[in-house]
Amino acid sequence: MRLFRSSGVVGIAESTLDFALEASAQTHPNEYMGLLRGEDARSLGLDEDGTVITDVLVIPGTESNPVSATVKTSMIPNDMRAQGSVHSHPNGVLRPSDADLATFGKGTVHIIIGAPYGPDDWEAFDQEGRVRDLRVIDVDIPDREERFFDFTQEDIDAELGYDLYDDPEDER
């Protein structure tokens, strides 16, 4: 896994966008909100650098009503794959409000989905609220087991330079 990506977000997986559209429709008439996470495009079989948005993370304790959705910031995990946000506008308006712009500071892609939540009822924005291109990409997202700590003791030992086969008794 590469920690630094050179090309930023190159697109969103079609199945991820479908999930966000469906979740927005099911939440109507209230707003829907989630955070976007991504995977390296090459790990998904694409021949390009960058990140593909592959997940919508629903934050526990998110509160919503017909005019706003509020995430409990204390519940947001520190996540190297975080890319931005997605939320719905039940009134169908596909442009960010002042309140939306205030939340666009973290991440590089922010998606607004509007009623009636069809395949063309969304728009992507950058951190400043400017419309940005975001390709919808048909990729297979591999099933993976999510774990809070996605490393093992062996990973820690290797990072620290410990030789797993050294016997501490031999050094006496």
Coordinates of N, CA and C in Angstrom, one line a residue:
M1 N 0.8 -1.2 0.0 CA 0.0 0.0 0.0 C 0.9 1.2 0.0
R2 N 0.6 2.2 -0.9 CA 1.3 3.4 -1.0 C 0.6 4.4 -0.1
L3 N 1.4 5.2 0.7 CA 0.7 6.2 1.6 C 0.5 7.5 0.8
F4 N 1.3 7.8 -0.2 CA 1.2 9.0 -0.9 C 0.8 8.8 -2.3
R5 N -0.3 9.4 -2.7 CA -0.9 9.2 -4.0 C -0.6 10.5 -4.8
S6 N -0.2 10.3 -6.1 CA 0.2 11.4 -6.9 C -0.9 12.1 -7.6
S7 N -2.0 11.5 -7.9 CA -3.0 12.0 -8.8 C -4.4 12.4 -8.1
G8 N -4.5 12.2 -6.8 CA -5.7 12.6 -6.2 C -6.9 11.6 -6.5
V9 N -8.1 12.1 -6.3 CA -9.2 11.2 -6.6 C -9.5 11.3 -8.1
V10 N -9.6 10.1 -8.7 CA -9.9 10.0 -10.1 C -11.3 9.6 -10.5
G11 N -12.0 9.1 -9.5 CA -13.4 8.7 -9.7 C -14.1 8.1 -8.5
I12 N -15.3 7.7 -8.8 CA -16.1 7.0 -7.7 C -16.6 5.7 -8.3
A13 N -16.5 4.6 -7.5 CA -17.0 3.3 -8.0 C -18.6 3.4 -8.2
E14 N -19.0 2.9 -9.3 CA -20.5 2.9 -9.6 C -21.3 2.4 -8.5
S15 N -20.9 1.3 -7.9 CA -21.7 0.7 -6.8 C -21.7 1.6 -5.5
T16 N -20.6 2.3 -5.3 CA -20.6 3.3 -4.2 C -21.6 4.4 -4.4
L17 N -21.6 4.9 -5.6 CA -22.5 6.0 -6.0 C -24.0 5.5 -5.9
D18 N -24.2 4.3 -6.4 CA -25.5 3.7 -6.2 C -26.0 3.6 -4.8
F19 N -25.0 3.2 -3.9 CA -25.3 3.1 -2.5 C -25.7 4.4 -1.9
A20 N -25.0 5.5 -2.2 CA -25.2 6.8 -1.7 C -26.6 7.3 -2.2
L21 N -26.9 7.1 -3.5 CA -28.2 7.5 -4.1 C -29.3 6.8 -3.3
E22 N -29.2 5.5 -3.1 CA -30.3 4.7 -2.5 C -30.4 5.2 -1.0
A23 N -29.3 5.4 -0.3 CA -29.4 5.8 1.1 C -30.0 7.2 1.2
S24 N -29.7 8.0 0.2 CA -30.4 9.4 0.2 C -31.9 9.3 0.0
A25 N -32.3 8.4 -0.9 CA -33.7 8.2 -1.1 C -34.4 7.6 0.1
Q26 N -33.8 6.7 0.7 CA -34.4 6.1 1.9 C -34.5 7.0 3.1
T27 N -33.6 8.0 3.2 CA -33.6 8.9 4.3 C -34.6 10.1 4.1
H28 N -35.0 10.3 2.8 CA -35.9 11.4 2.4 C -37.2 11.3 3.3
P29 N -37.7 12.4 3.9 CA -37.4 13.8 3.5 C -36.3 14.4 4.3
N30 N -35.6 13.6 5.1 CA -34.4 14.1 5.9 C -33.2 14.1 5.0
E31 N -32.2 14.9 5.4 CA -30.9 14.8 4.7 C -30.2 13.5 5.1
Y32 N -29.3 13.1 4.2 CA -28.4 11.9 4.4 C -27.0 12.5 4.4
M33 N -26.1 11.8 5.3 CA -24.7 12.3 5.3 C -23.8 11.1 5.6
G34 N -22.7 11.1 4.9 CA -21.7 10.1 5.1 C -20.3 10.6 4.7
L35 N -19.3 9.9 5.1 CA -17.9 10.3 4.7 C -17.5 9.3 3.6
L36 N -16.6 9.8 2.7 CA -16.1 9.0 1.6 C -14.7 8.5 1.8
R37 N -14.5 7.2 1.5 CA -13.2 6.6 1.6 C -12.8 6.0 0.2
G38 N -11.5 5.9 0.0 CA -11.1 5.4 -1.3 C -10.0 4.3 -1.2
E39 N -9.8 3.7 -2.3 CA -8.7 2.7 -2.5 C -7.8 3.2 -3.7
D40 N -6.6 2.8 -3.7 CA -5.7 3.0 -4.8 C -6.2 2.4 -6.1
A41 N -6.2 3.2 -7.1 CA -6.8 2.8 -8.4 C -6.1 1.5 -8.9
R42 N -4.8 1.4 -8.7 CA -4.1 0.2 -9.2 C -4.5 -1.0 -8.5
S43 N -4.8 -0.9 -7.2 CA -5.3 -2.1 -6.5 C -6.6 -2.6 -6.9
L44 N -7.3 -1.7 -7.7 CA -8.6 -2.1 -8.2 C -8.5 -2.6 -9.7
G45 N -7.3 -2.7 -10.2 CA -7.1 -3.2 -11.5 C -7.1 -2.1 -12.6
L46 N -7.0 -0.8 -12.2 CA -7.0 0.3 -13.1 C -5.5 0.7 -13.4
D47 N -5.3 1.1 -14.6 CA -3.9 1.4 -15.1 C -3.7 2.9 -15.0
E48 N -3.9 3.4 -13.8 CA -3.7 4.9 -13.5 C -3.4 5.1 -12.1
D49 N -2.7 6.2 -11.8 CA -2.4 6.6 -10.4 C -3.6 7.4 -9.9
G50 N -3.8 7.3 -8.6 CA -4.9 8.0 -7.9 C -5.7 7.1 -7.1
T51 N -6.8 7.7 -6.6 CA -7.7 7.0 -5.7 C -9.1 7.0 -6.3
V52 N -9.8 5.8 -6.1 CA -11.2 5.7 -6.5 C -12.0 5.6 -5.2
I53 N -13.0 6.4 -5.1 CA -13.9 6.4 -3.9 C -14.7 5.0 -4.0
T54 N -14.5 4.3 -2.9 CA -15.1 2.9 -2.9 C -16.1 2.7 -1.7
D55 N -16.1 3.6 -0.7 CA -16.9 3.4 0.5 C -17.6 4.7 0.9
V56 N -18.7 4.5 1.5 CA -19.4 5.5 2.2 C -19.4 5.1 3.7
L57 N -18.8 5.9 4.5 CA -18.8 5.6 6.0 C -19.9 6.3 6.7
V58 N -20.8 5.6 7.3 CA -21.9 6.2 8.0 C -21.4 6.4 9.5
I59 N -21.4 7.6 10.0 CA -20.9 7.9 11.3 C -22.0 7.7 12.3
P60 N -21.8 6.9 13.4 CA -22.8 6.7 14.4 C -23.1 8.1 15.1
G61 N -24.4 8.2 15.4 CA -24.9 9.4 16.0 C -25.2 10.6 15.1
T62 N -25.1 10.4 13.8 CA -25.4 11.4 12.8 C -26.9 11.8 13.0
E63 N -27.1 13.1 13.1 CA -28.5 13.6 13.3 C -28.9 14.3 12.0
S64 N -30.2 14.0 11.5 CA -30.6 14.7 10.3 C -32.0 15.1 10.4
N65 N -32.4 16.2 9.6 CA -33.7 16.6 9.5 C -33.9 17.1 8.0
P66 N -35.0 17.7 7.6 CA -35.2 18.1 6.2 C -34.2 19.2 5.7
V67 N -33.6 19.9 6.6 CA -32.7 21.0 6.1 C -31.2 20.8 6.6
S68 N -30.9 19.8 7.3 CA -29.5 19.6 7.7 C -29.2 18.2 8.2
A69 N -27.9 17.9 8.2 CA -27.4 16.6 8.7 C -26.1 17.0 9.5
T70 N -26.0 16.5 10.7 CA -24.9 16.8 11.6 C -24.2 15.6 12.0
V71 N -22.9 15.5 11.8 CA -22.1 14.4 12.2 C -21.4 14.7 13.5
K72 N -21.4 13.8 14.4 CA -20.6 14.0 15.7 C -19.2 13.8 15.4
T73 N -18.4 14.9 15.4 CA -17.0 14.8 15.0 C -16.2 13.9 15.9
S74 N -16.6 13.7 17.1 CA -15.9 12.8 18.0 C -16.0 11.4 17.6
M75 N -16.9 11.1 16.7 CA -17.1 9.7 16.2 C -16.4 9.4 14.9
I76 N -15.8 10.4 14.3 CA -15.1 10.2 13.0 C -13.8 9.6 13.3
P77 N -13.5 8.4 12.6 CA -12.2 7.8 12.8 C -11.1 8.5 12.1
N78 N -9.9 8.4 12.6 CA -8.7 8.8 11.8 C -8.5 7.8 10.8
D79 N -8.6 8.2 9.5 CA -8.6 7.2 8.4 C -7.8 7.7 7.3
M80 N -6.7 7.0 7.0 CA -5.8 7.3 5.9 C -6.6 7.3 4.5
R81 N -7.7 6.6 4.4 CA -8.4 6.5 3.2 C -9.5 7.6 3.0
A82 N -9.7 8.5 4.0 CA -10.7 9.5 4.0 C -10.5 10.4 2.8
Q83 N -11.6 10.7 2.0 CA -11.5 11.5 0.8 C -12.4 12.7 0.8
G84 N -13.5 12.7 1.6 CA -14.4 13.8 1.6 C -15.7 13.4 2.2
S85 N -16.8 14.0 1.6 CA -18.1 13.7 2.2 C -19.2 13.6 1.1
V86 N -20.3 13.0 1.5 CA -21.5 13.0 0.7 C -22.7 13.3 1.5
H87 N -23.6 14.1 1.0 CA -24.9 14.3 1.7 C -25.9 14.7 0.7
S88 N -27.2 14.6 1.1 CA -28.3 14.9 0.2 C -29.0 16.2 0.5
H89 N -29.6 16.7 -0.5 CA -30.5 17.9 -0.4 C -31.9 17.4 -0.8
P90 N -32.8 17.2 0.2 CA -34.1 16.7 -0.2 C -34.9 17.7 -1.1
N91 N -34.5 19.0 -1.1 CA -35.1 19.9 -2.0 C -34.6 19.9 -3.4
G92 N -33.7 19.0 -3.7 CA -33.2 18.8 -5.0 C -32.1 19.8 -5.5
V93 N -31.8 20.8 -4.7 CA -30.8 21.8 -5.1 C -29.4 21.2 -5.1
L94 N -28.7 21.2 -6.2 CA -27.4 20.6 -6.3 C -26.3 21.7 -6.3
R95 N -26.3 22.5 -5.2 CA -25.2 23.4 -5.0 C -25.0 23.6 -3.5
P96 N -23.8 23.8 -3.1 CA -23.5 23.8 -1.6 C -24.1 25.1 -1.0
S97 N -24.6 24.9 0.2 CA -25.0 26.1 1.0 C -23.8 26.6 1.8
D98 N -23.9 27.7 2.5 CA -22.8 28.2 3.3 C -22.5 27.2 4.4
A99 N -23.5 26.6 4.9 CA -23.2 25.6 6.0 C -22.4 24.4 5.3
D100 N -22.8 24.0 4.1 CA -22.0 22.9 3.4 C -20.6 23.3 3.2
L101 N -20.3 24.5 2.7 CA -19.0 25.0 2.5 C -18.1 25.0 3.8
A102 N -18.8 25.2 4.9 CA -18.0 25.2 6.2 C -17.6 23.8 6.5
T103 N -18.2 22.8 6.0 CA -17.8 21.4 6.3 C -16.9 20.8 5.2
F104 N -16.6 21.5 4.1 CA -15.8 21.0 3.0 C -14.3 21.1 3.3
G105 N -13.9 21.5 4.4 CA -12.5 21.7 4.7 C -11.7 20.5 4.6
K106 N -12.2 19.4 5.0 CA -11.5 18.1 5.1 C -11.9 17.2 3.9
G107 N -10.9 16.8 3.2 CA -11.1 16.0 2.0 C -11.1 16.8 0.8
T108 N -11.0 16.1 -0.4 CA -10.9 16.8 -1.7 C -12.2 16.7 -2.5
V109 N -13.1 15.8 -2.2 CA -14.3 15.6 -2.9 C -15.5 15.6 -2.0
H110 N -16.5 16.4 -2.4 CA -17.7 16.5 -1.6 C -18.9 16.4 -2.6
I111 N -19.7 15.4 -2.4 CA -20.8 15.1 -3.3 C -22.1 15.5 -2.7
I112 N -23.0 16.2 -3.4 CA -24.3 16.6 -3.0 C -25.3 15.8 -3.9
I113 N -26.2 15.1 -3.3 CA -27.2 14.3 -4.0 C -28.6 15.0 -3.8
G114 N -29.3 15.2 -4.9 CA -30.6 15.8 -4.7 C -31.8 15.0 -5.1
A115 N -32.9 15.3 -4.5 CA -34.2 14.6 -4.9 C -34.4 14.8 -6.4
P116 N -34.9 13.9 -7.1 CA -35.5 12.6 -6.7 C -34.5 11.4 -6.7
Y117 N -33.2 11.7 -6.6 CA -32.1 10.7 -6.3 C -31.9 9.7 -7.5
G118 N -32.0 10.2 -8.7 CA -31.8 9.4 -9.8 C -30.3 9.4 -10.2
P119 N -29.9 8.6 -11.2 CA -28.5 8.5 -11.5 C -27.8 9.8 -11.9
D120 N -28.5 10.8 -12.3 CA -27.9 12.1 -12.7 C -28.2 13.2 -11.6
D121 N -28.8 12.8 -10.5 CA -29.2 13.8 -9.5 C -28.1 14.0 -8.4
W122 N -26.9 14.3 -8.9 CA -25.7 14.5 -8.0 C -24.7 15.4 -8.7
E123 N -23.9 16.0 -7.8 CA -22.8 16.9 -8.3 C -21.6 16.7 -7.4
A124 N -20.4 16.8 -7.9 CA -19.2 16.7 -7.0 C -18.6 18.1 -7.0
F125 N -18.0 18.4 -5.8 CA -17.4 19.8 -5.6 C -16.0 19.6 -4.9
D126 N -15.2 20.6 -5.1 CA -13.9 20.6 -4.4 C -14.0 21.3 -3.0
Q127 N -12.9 21.5 -2.3 CA -13.0 22.1 -1.0 C -13.5 23.5 -1.0
E128 N -13.4 24.2 -2.1 CA -13.9 25.6 -2.2 C -15.4 25.7 -2.7
G129 N -16.0 24.5 -3.0 CA -17.3 24.6 -3.5 C -17.5 24.7 -5.0
R130 N -16.4 24.6 -5.7 CA -16.4 24.6 -7.1 C -16.7 23.2 -7.7
V131 N -17.6 23.2 -8.7 CA -17.9 21.9 -9.4 C -16.6 21.3 -9.9
R132 N -16.5 20.0 -9.7 CA -15.4 19.3 -10.2 C -15.8 18.0 -10.9
D133 N -15.1 17.6 -11.9 CA -15.4 16.3 -12.6 C -15.1 15.2 -11.7
L134 N -16.0 14.2 -11.7 CA -15.8 12.9 -11.0 C -16.3 11.8 -11.8
R135 N -15.5 11.0 -12.4 CA -15.9 9.9 -13.2 C -16.6 8.8 -12.4
V136 N -17.6 8.2 -13.0 CA -18.2 7.0 -12.4 C -17.5 5.8 -13.0
I137 N -16.9 5.0 -12.2 CA -16.0 3.9 -12.7 C -16.7 2.6 -12.3
D138 N -16.8 1.7 -13.3 CA -17.3 0.3 -13.1 C -16.1 -0.6 -12.7
V139 N -15.9 -0.7 -11.4 CA -14.9 -1.6 -10.9 C -15.4 -2.6 -9.9
D140 N -14.8 -3.7 -9.8 CA -15.2 -4.7 -8.7 C -14.4 -4.3 -7.4
I141 N -15.2 -4.1 -6.4 CA -14.6 -3.8 -5.1 C -14.4 -5.1 -4.3
P142 N -13.2 -5.4 -4.0 CA -13.0 -6.7 -3.3 C -13.6 -6.7 -1.9
D143 N -14.2 -7.8 -1.5 CA -14.7 -8.0 -0.2 C -13.5 -7.9 0.8
R144 N -13.6 -7.3 1.9 CA -12.6 -7.2 2.8 C -13.2 -7.1 4.2
E145 N -12.5 -7.7 5.1 CA -12.9 -7.7 6.5 C -12.4 -6.4 7.1
E146 N -13.3 -5.6 7.6 CA -12.9 -4.3 8.2 C -12.5 -4.6 9.7
R147 N -11.3 -4.0 10.0 CA -10.8 -4.1 11.4 C -10.4 -2.8 11.8
F148 N -10.7 -2.5 13.1 CA -10.3 -1.1 13.6 C -8.8 -1.0 13.5
F149 N -8.0 -2.0 14.0 CA -6.6 -2.0 13.9 C -6.2 -2.9 12.8
D150 N -5.9 -2.4 11.7 CA -5.6 -3.2 10.5 C -4.1 -3.5 10.4
F151 N -3.5 -4.1 11.5 CA -2.2 -4.5 11.5 C -2.0 -5.6 12.6
T152 N -1.0 -6.4 12.5 CA -0.7 -7.5 13.4 C 0.5 -7.2 14.2
Q153 N 0.8 -8.0 15.2 CA 2.0 -7.9 16.0 C 3.2 -8.1 15.2
E154 N 3.1 -9.0 14.2 CA 4.2 -9.2 13.3 C 4.5 -7.9 12.5
D155 N 3.5 -7.2 12.1 CA 3.7 -6.0 11.4 C 4.4 -4.9 12.2
I156 N 4.1 -4.9 13.5 CA 4.7 -4.0 14.4 C 6.2 -4.3 14.6
D157 N 6.4 -5.6 14.8 CA 7.8 -6.1 15.0 C 8.7 -5.8 13.8
A158 N 8.1 -6.0 12.6 CA 8.8 -5.8 11.4 C 9.1 -4.3 11.3
E159 N 8.2 -3.4 11.6 CA 8.4 -2.0 11.5 C 9.5 -1.5 12.5
L160 N 9.5 -2.2 13.6 CA 10.5 -1.8 14.6 C 11.9 -2.5 14.4
G161 N 11.9 -3.4 13.4 CA 13.2 -4.0 13.1 C 13.5 -5.3 13.9
Y162 N 12.5 -5.8 14.6 CA 12.8 -7.0 15.4 C 12.8 -8.2 14.4
D163 N 13.8 -9.1 14.7 CA 13.9 -10.3 13.9 C 13.0 -11.4 14.7
L164 N 12.0 -11.8 14.1 CA 11.0 -12.7 14.8 C 11.7 -14.1 15.1
Y165 N 12.8 -14.3 14.4 CA 13.4 -15.7 14.7 C 14.6 -15.6 15.6
D166 N 14.9 -14.4 16.1 CA 15.9 -14.3 17.2 C 15.4 -14.8 18.5
D167 N 16.1 -15.6 19.2 CA 15.8 -16.0 20.5 C 16.4 -15.1 21.5
P168 N 15.6 -14.4 22.3 CA 16.2 -13.5 23.3 C 17.1 -14.2 24.3
E169 N 16.9 -15.5 24.5 CA 17.8 -16.3 25.4 C 19.2 -16.4 24.9
D170 N 19.4 -16.3 23.5 CA 20.7 -16.5 22.9 C 21.6 -15.3 23.3
E171 N 21.1 -14.2 23.7 CA 21.9 -13.0 23.9 C 22.5 -13.0 25.3
R172 N 22.1 -13.9 26.1 CA 22.7 -13.9 27.5 C 24.0 -14.5 27.6

